GROMACS .gro file of C-alpha atoms in nm:
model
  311
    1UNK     CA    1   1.268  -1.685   3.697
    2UNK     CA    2   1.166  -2.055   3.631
    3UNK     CA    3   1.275  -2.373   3.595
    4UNK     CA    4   1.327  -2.529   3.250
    5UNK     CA    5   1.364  -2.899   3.124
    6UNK     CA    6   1.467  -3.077   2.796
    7UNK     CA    7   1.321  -3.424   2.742
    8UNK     CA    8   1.504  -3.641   2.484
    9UNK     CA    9   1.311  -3.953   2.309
   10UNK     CA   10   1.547  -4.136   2.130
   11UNK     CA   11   1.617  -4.443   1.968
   12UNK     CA   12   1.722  -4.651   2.326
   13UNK     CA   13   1.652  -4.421   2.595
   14UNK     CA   14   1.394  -4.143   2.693
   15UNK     CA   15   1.624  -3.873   2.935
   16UNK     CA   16   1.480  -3.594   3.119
   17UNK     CA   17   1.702  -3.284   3.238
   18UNK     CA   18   1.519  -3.029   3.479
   19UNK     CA   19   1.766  -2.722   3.513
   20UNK     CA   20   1.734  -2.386   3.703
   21UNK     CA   21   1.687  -2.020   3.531
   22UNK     CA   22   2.080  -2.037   3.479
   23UNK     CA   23   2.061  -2.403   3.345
   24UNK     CA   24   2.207  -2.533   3.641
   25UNK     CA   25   2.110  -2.909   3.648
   26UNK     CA   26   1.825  -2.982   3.910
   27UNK     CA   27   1.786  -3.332   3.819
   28UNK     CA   28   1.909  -3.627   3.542
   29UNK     CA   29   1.687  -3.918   3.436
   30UNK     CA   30   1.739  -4.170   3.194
   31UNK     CA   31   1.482  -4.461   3.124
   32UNK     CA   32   1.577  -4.778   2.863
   33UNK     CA   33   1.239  -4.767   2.646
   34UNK     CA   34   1.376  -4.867   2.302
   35UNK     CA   35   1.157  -4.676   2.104
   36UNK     CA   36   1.333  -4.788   1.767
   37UNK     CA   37   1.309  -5.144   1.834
   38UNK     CA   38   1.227  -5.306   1.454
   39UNK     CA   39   1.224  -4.978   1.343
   40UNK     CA   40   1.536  -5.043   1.062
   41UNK     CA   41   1.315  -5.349   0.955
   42UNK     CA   42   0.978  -5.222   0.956
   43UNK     CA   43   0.985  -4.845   0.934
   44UNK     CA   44   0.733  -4.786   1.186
   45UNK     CA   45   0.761  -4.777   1.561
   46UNK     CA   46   0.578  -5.007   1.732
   47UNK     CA   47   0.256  -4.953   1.950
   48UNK     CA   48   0.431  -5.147   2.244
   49UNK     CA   49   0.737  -4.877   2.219
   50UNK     CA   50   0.529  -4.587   2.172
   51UNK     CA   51   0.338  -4.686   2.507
   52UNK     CA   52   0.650  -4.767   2.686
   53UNK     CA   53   0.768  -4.406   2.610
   54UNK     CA   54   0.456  -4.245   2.647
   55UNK     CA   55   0.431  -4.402   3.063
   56UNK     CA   56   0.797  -4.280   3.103
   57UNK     CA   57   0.695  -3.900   2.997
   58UNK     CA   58   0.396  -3.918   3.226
   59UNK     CA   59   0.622  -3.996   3.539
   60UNK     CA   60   0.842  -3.733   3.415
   61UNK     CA   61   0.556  -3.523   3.403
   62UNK     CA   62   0.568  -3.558   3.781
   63UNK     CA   63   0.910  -3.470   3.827
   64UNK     CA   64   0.809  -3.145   3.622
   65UNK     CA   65   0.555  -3.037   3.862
   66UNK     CA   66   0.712  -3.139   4.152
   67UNK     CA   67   0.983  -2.889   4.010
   68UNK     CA   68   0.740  -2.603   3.962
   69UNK     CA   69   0.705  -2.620   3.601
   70UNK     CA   70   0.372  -2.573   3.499
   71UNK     CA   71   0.366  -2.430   3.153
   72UNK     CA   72   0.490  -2.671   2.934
   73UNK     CA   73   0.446  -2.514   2.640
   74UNK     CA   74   0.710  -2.276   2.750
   75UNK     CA   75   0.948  -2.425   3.044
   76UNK     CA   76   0.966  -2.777   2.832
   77UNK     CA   77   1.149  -2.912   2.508
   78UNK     CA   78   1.099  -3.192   2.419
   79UNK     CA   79   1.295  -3.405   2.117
   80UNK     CA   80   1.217  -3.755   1.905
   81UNK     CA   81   1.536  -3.810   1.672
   82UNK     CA   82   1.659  -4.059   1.466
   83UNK     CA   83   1.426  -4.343   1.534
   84UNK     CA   84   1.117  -4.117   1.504
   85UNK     CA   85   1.306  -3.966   1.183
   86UNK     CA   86   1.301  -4.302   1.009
   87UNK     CA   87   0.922  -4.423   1.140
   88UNK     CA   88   0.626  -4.377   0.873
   89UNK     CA   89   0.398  -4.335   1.239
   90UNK     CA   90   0.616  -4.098   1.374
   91UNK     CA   91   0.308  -3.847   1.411
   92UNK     CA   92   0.142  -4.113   1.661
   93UNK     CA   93   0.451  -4.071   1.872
   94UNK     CA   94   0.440  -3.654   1.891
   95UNK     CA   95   0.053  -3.731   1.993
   96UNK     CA   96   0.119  -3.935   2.265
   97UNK     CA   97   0.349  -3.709   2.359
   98UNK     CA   98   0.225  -3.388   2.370
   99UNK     CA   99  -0.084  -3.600   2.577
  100UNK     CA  100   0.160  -3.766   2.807
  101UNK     CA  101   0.357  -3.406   2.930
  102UNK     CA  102   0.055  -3.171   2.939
  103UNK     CA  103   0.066  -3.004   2.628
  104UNK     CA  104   0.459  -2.994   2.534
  105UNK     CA  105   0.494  -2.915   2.200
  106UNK     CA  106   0.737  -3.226   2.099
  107UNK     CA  107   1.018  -3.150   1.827
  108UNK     CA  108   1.118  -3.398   1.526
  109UNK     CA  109   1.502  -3.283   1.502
  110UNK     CA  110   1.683  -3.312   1.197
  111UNK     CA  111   2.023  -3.505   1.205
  112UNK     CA  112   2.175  -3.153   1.169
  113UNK     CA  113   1.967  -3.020   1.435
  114UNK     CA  114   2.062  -3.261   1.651
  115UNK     CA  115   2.372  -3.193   1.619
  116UNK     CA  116   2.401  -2.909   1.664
  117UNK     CA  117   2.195  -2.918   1.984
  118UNK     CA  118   2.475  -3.203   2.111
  119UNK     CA  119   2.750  -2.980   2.000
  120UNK     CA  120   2.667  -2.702   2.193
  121UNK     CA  121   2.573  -2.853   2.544
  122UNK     CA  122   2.916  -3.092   2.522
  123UNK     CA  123   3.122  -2.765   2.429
  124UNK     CA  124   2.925  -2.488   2.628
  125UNK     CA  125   3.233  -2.514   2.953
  126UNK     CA  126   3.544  -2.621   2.684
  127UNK     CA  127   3.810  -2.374   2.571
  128UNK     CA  128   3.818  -2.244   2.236
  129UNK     CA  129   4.196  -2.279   2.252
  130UNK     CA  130   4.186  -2.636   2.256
  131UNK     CA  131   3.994  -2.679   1.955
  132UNK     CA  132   3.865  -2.764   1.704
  133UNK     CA  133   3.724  -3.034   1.884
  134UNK     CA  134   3.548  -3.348   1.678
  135UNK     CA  135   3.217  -3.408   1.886
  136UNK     CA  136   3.113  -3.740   1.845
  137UNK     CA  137   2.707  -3.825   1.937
  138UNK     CA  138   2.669  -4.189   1.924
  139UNK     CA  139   2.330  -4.289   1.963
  140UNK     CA  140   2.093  -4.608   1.859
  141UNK     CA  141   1.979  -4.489   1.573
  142UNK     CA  142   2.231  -4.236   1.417
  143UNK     CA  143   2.535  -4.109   1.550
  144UNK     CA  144   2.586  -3.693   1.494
  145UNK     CA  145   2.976  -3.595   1.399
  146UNK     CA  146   3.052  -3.245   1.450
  147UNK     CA  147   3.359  -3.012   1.431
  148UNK     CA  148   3.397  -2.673   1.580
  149UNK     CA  149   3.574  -2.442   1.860
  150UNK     CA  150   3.298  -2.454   2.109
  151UNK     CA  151   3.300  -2.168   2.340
  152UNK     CA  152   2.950  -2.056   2.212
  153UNK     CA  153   3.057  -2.058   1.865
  154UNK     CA  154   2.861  -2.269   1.570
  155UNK     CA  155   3.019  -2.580   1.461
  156UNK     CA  156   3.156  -2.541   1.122
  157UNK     CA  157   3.030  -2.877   0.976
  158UNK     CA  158   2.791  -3.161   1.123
  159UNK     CA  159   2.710  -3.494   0.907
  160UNK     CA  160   2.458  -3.724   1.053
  161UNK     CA  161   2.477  -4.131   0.981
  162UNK     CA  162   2.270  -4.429   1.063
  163UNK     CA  163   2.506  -4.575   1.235
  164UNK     CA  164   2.404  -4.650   1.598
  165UNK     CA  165   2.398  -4.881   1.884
  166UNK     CA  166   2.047  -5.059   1.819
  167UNK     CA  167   2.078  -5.028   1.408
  168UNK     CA  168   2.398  -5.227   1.416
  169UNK     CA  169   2.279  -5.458   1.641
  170UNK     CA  170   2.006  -5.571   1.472
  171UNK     CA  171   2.158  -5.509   1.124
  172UNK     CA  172   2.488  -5.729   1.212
  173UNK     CA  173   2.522  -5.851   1.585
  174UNK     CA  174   2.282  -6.180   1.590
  175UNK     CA  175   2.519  -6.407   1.746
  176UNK     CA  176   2.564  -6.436   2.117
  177UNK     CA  177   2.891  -6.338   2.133
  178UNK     CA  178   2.889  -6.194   1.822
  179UNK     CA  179   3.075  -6.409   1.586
  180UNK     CA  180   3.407  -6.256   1.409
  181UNK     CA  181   3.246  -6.194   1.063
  182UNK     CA  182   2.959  -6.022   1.240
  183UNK     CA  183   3.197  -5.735   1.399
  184UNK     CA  184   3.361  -5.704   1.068
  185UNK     CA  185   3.095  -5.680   0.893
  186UNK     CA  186   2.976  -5.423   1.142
  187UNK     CA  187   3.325  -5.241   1.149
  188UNK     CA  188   3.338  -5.207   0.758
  189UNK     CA  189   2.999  -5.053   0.727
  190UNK     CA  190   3.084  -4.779   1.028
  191UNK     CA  191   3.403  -4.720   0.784
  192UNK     CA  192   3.241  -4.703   0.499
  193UNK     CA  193   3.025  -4.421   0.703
  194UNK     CA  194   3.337  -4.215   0.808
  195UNK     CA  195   3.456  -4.246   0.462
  196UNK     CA  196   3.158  -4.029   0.384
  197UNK     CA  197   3.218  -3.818   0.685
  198UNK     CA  198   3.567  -3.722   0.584
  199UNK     CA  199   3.449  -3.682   0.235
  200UNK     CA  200   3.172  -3.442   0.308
  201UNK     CA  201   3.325  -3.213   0.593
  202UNK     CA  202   3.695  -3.215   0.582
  203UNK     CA  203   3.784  -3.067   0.834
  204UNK     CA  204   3.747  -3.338   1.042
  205UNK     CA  205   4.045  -3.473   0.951
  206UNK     CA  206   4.198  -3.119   1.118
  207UNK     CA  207   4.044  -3.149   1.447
  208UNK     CA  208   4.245  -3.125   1.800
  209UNK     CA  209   4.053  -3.340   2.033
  210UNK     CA  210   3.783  -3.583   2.024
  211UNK     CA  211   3.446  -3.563   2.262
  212UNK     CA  212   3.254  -3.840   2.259
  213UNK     CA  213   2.861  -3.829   2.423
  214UNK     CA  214   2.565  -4.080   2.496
  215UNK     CA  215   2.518  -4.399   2.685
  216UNK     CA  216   2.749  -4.607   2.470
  217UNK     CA  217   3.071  -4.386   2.541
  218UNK     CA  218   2.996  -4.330   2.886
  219UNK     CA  219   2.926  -4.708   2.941
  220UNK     CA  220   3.280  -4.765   2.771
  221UNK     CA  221   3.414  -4.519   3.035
  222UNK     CA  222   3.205  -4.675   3.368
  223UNK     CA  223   3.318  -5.032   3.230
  224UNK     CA  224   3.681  -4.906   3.221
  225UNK     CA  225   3.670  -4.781   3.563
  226UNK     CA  226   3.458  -5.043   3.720
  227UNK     CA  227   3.175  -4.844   3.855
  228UNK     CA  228   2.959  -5.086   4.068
  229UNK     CA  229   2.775  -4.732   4.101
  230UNK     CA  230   2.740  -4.498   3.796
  231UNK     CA  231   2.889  -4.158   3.920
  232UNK     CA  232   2.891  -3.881   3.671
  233UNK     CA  233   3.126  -3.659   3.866
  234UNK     CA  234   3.362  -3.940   3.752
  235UNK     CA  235   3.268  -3.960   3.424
  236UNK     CA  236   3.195  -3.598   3.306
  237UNK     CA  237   3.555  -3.521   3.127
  238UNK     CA  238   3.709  -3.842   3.209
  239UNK     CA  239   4.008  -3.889   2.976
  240UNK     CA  240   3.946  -4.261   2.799
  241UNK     CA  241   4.221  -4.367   2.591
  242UNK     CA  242   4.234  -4.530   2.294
  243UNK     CA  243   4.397  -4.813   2.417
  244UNK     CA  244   4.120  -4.901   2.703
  245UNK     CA  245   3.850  -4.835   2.470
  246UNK     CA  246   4.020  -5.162   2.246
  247UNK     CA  247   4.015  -5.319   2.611
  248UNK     CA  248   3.642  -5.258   2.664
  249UNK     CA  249   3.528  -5.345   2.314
  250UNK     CA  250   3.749  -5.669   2.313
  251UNK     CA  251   3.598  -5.782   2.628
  252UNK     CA  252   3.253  -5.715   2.548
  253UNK     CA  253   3.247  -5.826   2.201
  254UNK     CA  254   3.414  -6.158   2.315
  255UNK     CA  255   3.142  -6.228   2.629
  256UNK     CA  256   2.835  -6.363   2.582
  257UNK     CA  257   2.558  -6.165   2.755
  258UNK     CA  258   2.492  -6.366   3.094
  259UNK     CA  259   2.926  -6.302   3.130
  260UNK     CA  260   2.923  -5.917   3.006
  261UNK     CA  261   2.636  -5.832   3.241
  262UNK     CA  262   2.852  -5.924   3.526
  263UNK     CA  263   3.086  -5.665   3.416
  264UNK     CA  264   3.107  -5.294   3.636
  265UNK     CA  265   2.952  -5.018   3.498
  266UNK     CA  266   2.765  -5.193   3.211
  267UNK     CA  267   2.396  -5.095   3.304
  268UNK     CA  268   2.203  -5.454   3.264
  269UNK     CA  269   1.959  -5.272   2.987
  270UNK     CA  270   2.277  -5.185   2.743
  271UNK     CA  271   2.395  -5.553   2.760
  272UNK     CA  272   2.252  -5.642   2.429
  273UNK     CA  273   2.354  -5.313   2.226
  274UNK     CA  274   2.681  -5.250   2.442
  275UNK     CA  275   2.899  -5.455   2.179
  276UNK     CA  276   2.752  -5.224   1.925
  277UNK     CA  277   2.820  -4.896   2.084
  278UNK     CA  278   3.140  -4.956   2.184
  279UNK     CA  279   3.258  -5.069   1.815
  280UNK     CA  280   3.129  -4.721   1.681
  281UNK     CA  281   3.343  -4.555   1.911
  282UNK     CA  282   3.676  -4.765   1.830
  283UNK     CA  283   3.625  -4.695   1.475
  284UNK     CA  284   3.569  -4.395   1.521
  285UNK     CA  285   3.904  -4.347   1.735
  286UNK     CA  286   4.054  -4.571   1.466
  287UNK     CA  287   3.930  -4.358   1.150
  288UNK     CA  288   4.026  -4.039   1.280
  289UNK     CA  289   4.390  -4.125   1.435
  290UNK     CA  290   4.221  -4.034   1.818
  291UNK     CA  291   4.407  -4.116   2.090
  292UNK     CA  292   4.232  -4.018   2.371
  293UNK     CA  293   3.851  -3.906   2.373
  294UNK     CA  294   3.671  -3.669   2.639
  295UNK     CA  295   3.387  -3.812   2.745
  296UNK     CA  296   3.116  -3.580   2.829
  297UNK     CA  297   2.816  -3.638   3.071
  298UNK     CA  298   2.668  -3.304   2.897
  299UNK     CA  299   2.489  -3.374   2.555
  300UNK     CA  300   2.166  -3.291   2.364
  301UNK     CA  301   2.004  -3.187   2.667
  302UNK     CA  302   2.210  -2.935   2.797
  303UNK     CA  303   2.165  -2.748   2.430
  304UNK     CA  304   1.810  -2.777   2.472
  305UNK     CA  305   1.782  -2.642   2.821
  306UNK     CA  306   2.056  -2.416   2.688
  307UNK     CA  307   1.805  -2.258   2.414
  308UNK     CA  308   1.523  -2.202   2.714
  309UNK     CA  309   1.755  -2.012   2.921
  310UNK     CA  310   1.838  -1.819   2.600
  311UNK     CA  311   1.511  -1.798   2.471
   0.00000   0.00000   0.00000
């Protein structure tokens, strides 16, 4: 039995997840390459963020073989989302990477198929009991709502929105800190996106627990507990409550960057879109009377490497 891996290219990040024949993690990376950068503006990606991606993938590539995967076409899957959904180039970005990992075949997911993916790798260890649980993906681009039990069940609804971390930034956030009609003006468009949200799949309004995934919710959490060191053991299912989320988005919101870099747990490449991330999950918390969210260190990737160790 071999190795598998799941490589996601989003919006901020590219993340690589190497897992054993059980889907056991091996080993987590996560590189800032800001793929959609302009992209709301100009509806391309840019040359500069395709290369920056492309020279991540090859030293993931590495990783791969030093793993013992050598097909692949077979032991890989790998993602572009919401960015790449939005770019009129987003062909010269599959190139480069199907060149950069050896002949992956890369996959442009859907808003519903990403999803879907996020839903089941957050849920795949969570008790049906406890549900319906509201998984909440927040990413740069888009952020992926979905309801469901879990427990290897399909969600019942999913809605994808552009709302994310880098959109609202450069949509709204321009000031340095952001100024108070900037967040608001931020805030009412998120609201205006959960209006929809409710609207479309109801039963949202019915779910038991909130899960939140994604470098913005587990920089909320890190920030919270003043992590000088990111450790995921203390993140994965860490209970944030509504209340210190408000505490981390006040504080952020109200820094400018040089003061919220200095703050524990808020990796120095989020400073910029941390404001933005953390808003989405307040009004999110907000919107859907949340209390407390479960933050989850397991995400899109562990549904991908989920499907290889099905498939």
């Amino acid at each position: 039995m071999s190795n598998v891996a799941a490589i996601d290219c989003g919006t901020n990040s590219t993340r690589l997840l190497v897992a054993d024949a059980e889907g056991r993690q091996i080993e987590r990376r996560t590189t800032i390459t800001r793929l959609g950068a302009g992209v709301d503006r100009t509806n391309r990606l840019d040359d500069a963020a395709i290369a920056r991606v492309a020279n991540t993938l090859t030293d993931y590539r590495r990783r791969l073989d030093h793993h013992g995967i050598d097909d692949p076409r077979t032991q890989v899957r790998v993602a572009a989302t919401s960015a790449a959904r939005d770019a009129t180039n987003a062909q010269a970005l599959l190139d480069a990477i199907e060149r950069a990992t050896g002949g992956a075949t890369p996959e442009l997911l859907t808003g519903e198929e990403e999803g879907r993916l996020s839903f089941a790798g957050a849920t795949r260890d969570l008790d049906p009991a406890f549900g319906p649980y509201l998984v909440v993906d927040i990413g740069g681009g888009s952020t992926e709502l979905v309801v469901g039990h879990g427990g290897h069940q399909d969600p019942t609804g999913i809605v994808s929105i552009d709302v994310g971390s880098v959109r609202l930034t450069e949509r709204y956030l321009h000031s340095d800190p952001p100024d108070p009609g900037e967040l608001a003006d931020a805030l009412n468009v998120t609201r205006i996106h959960l209006d929809d949200v409710a609207r479309t799949m109801p039963q949202t309004l019915d779910a038991a627990r909130l899960v939140g995934l994604a470098g913005s919710v587990t920089t909320v959490a890190a920030v919270e507990l003043g992590l000088h060191t990111y450790d995921p053991n203390r993140i994965h299912h860490y209970v944030l409550t509504r209340k210190a989320a408000e505490d981390v988005f006040r504080t952020l919101a109200t820094e400018c960057a040089e003061d919220r870099a200095a703050n524990p747990g808020l990796d120095p490449e989020r400073v910029d879109v941390a404001v933005a991330g953390a808003l989405i999950l307040v009004a999110v918390m907000r919107y859907f009377g949340f209390e407390e969210c479960l933050v989850s260190e397991a995400d899109l990737l562990e549904g991908m490497v989920q499907s290889l160790v099905r498939r």
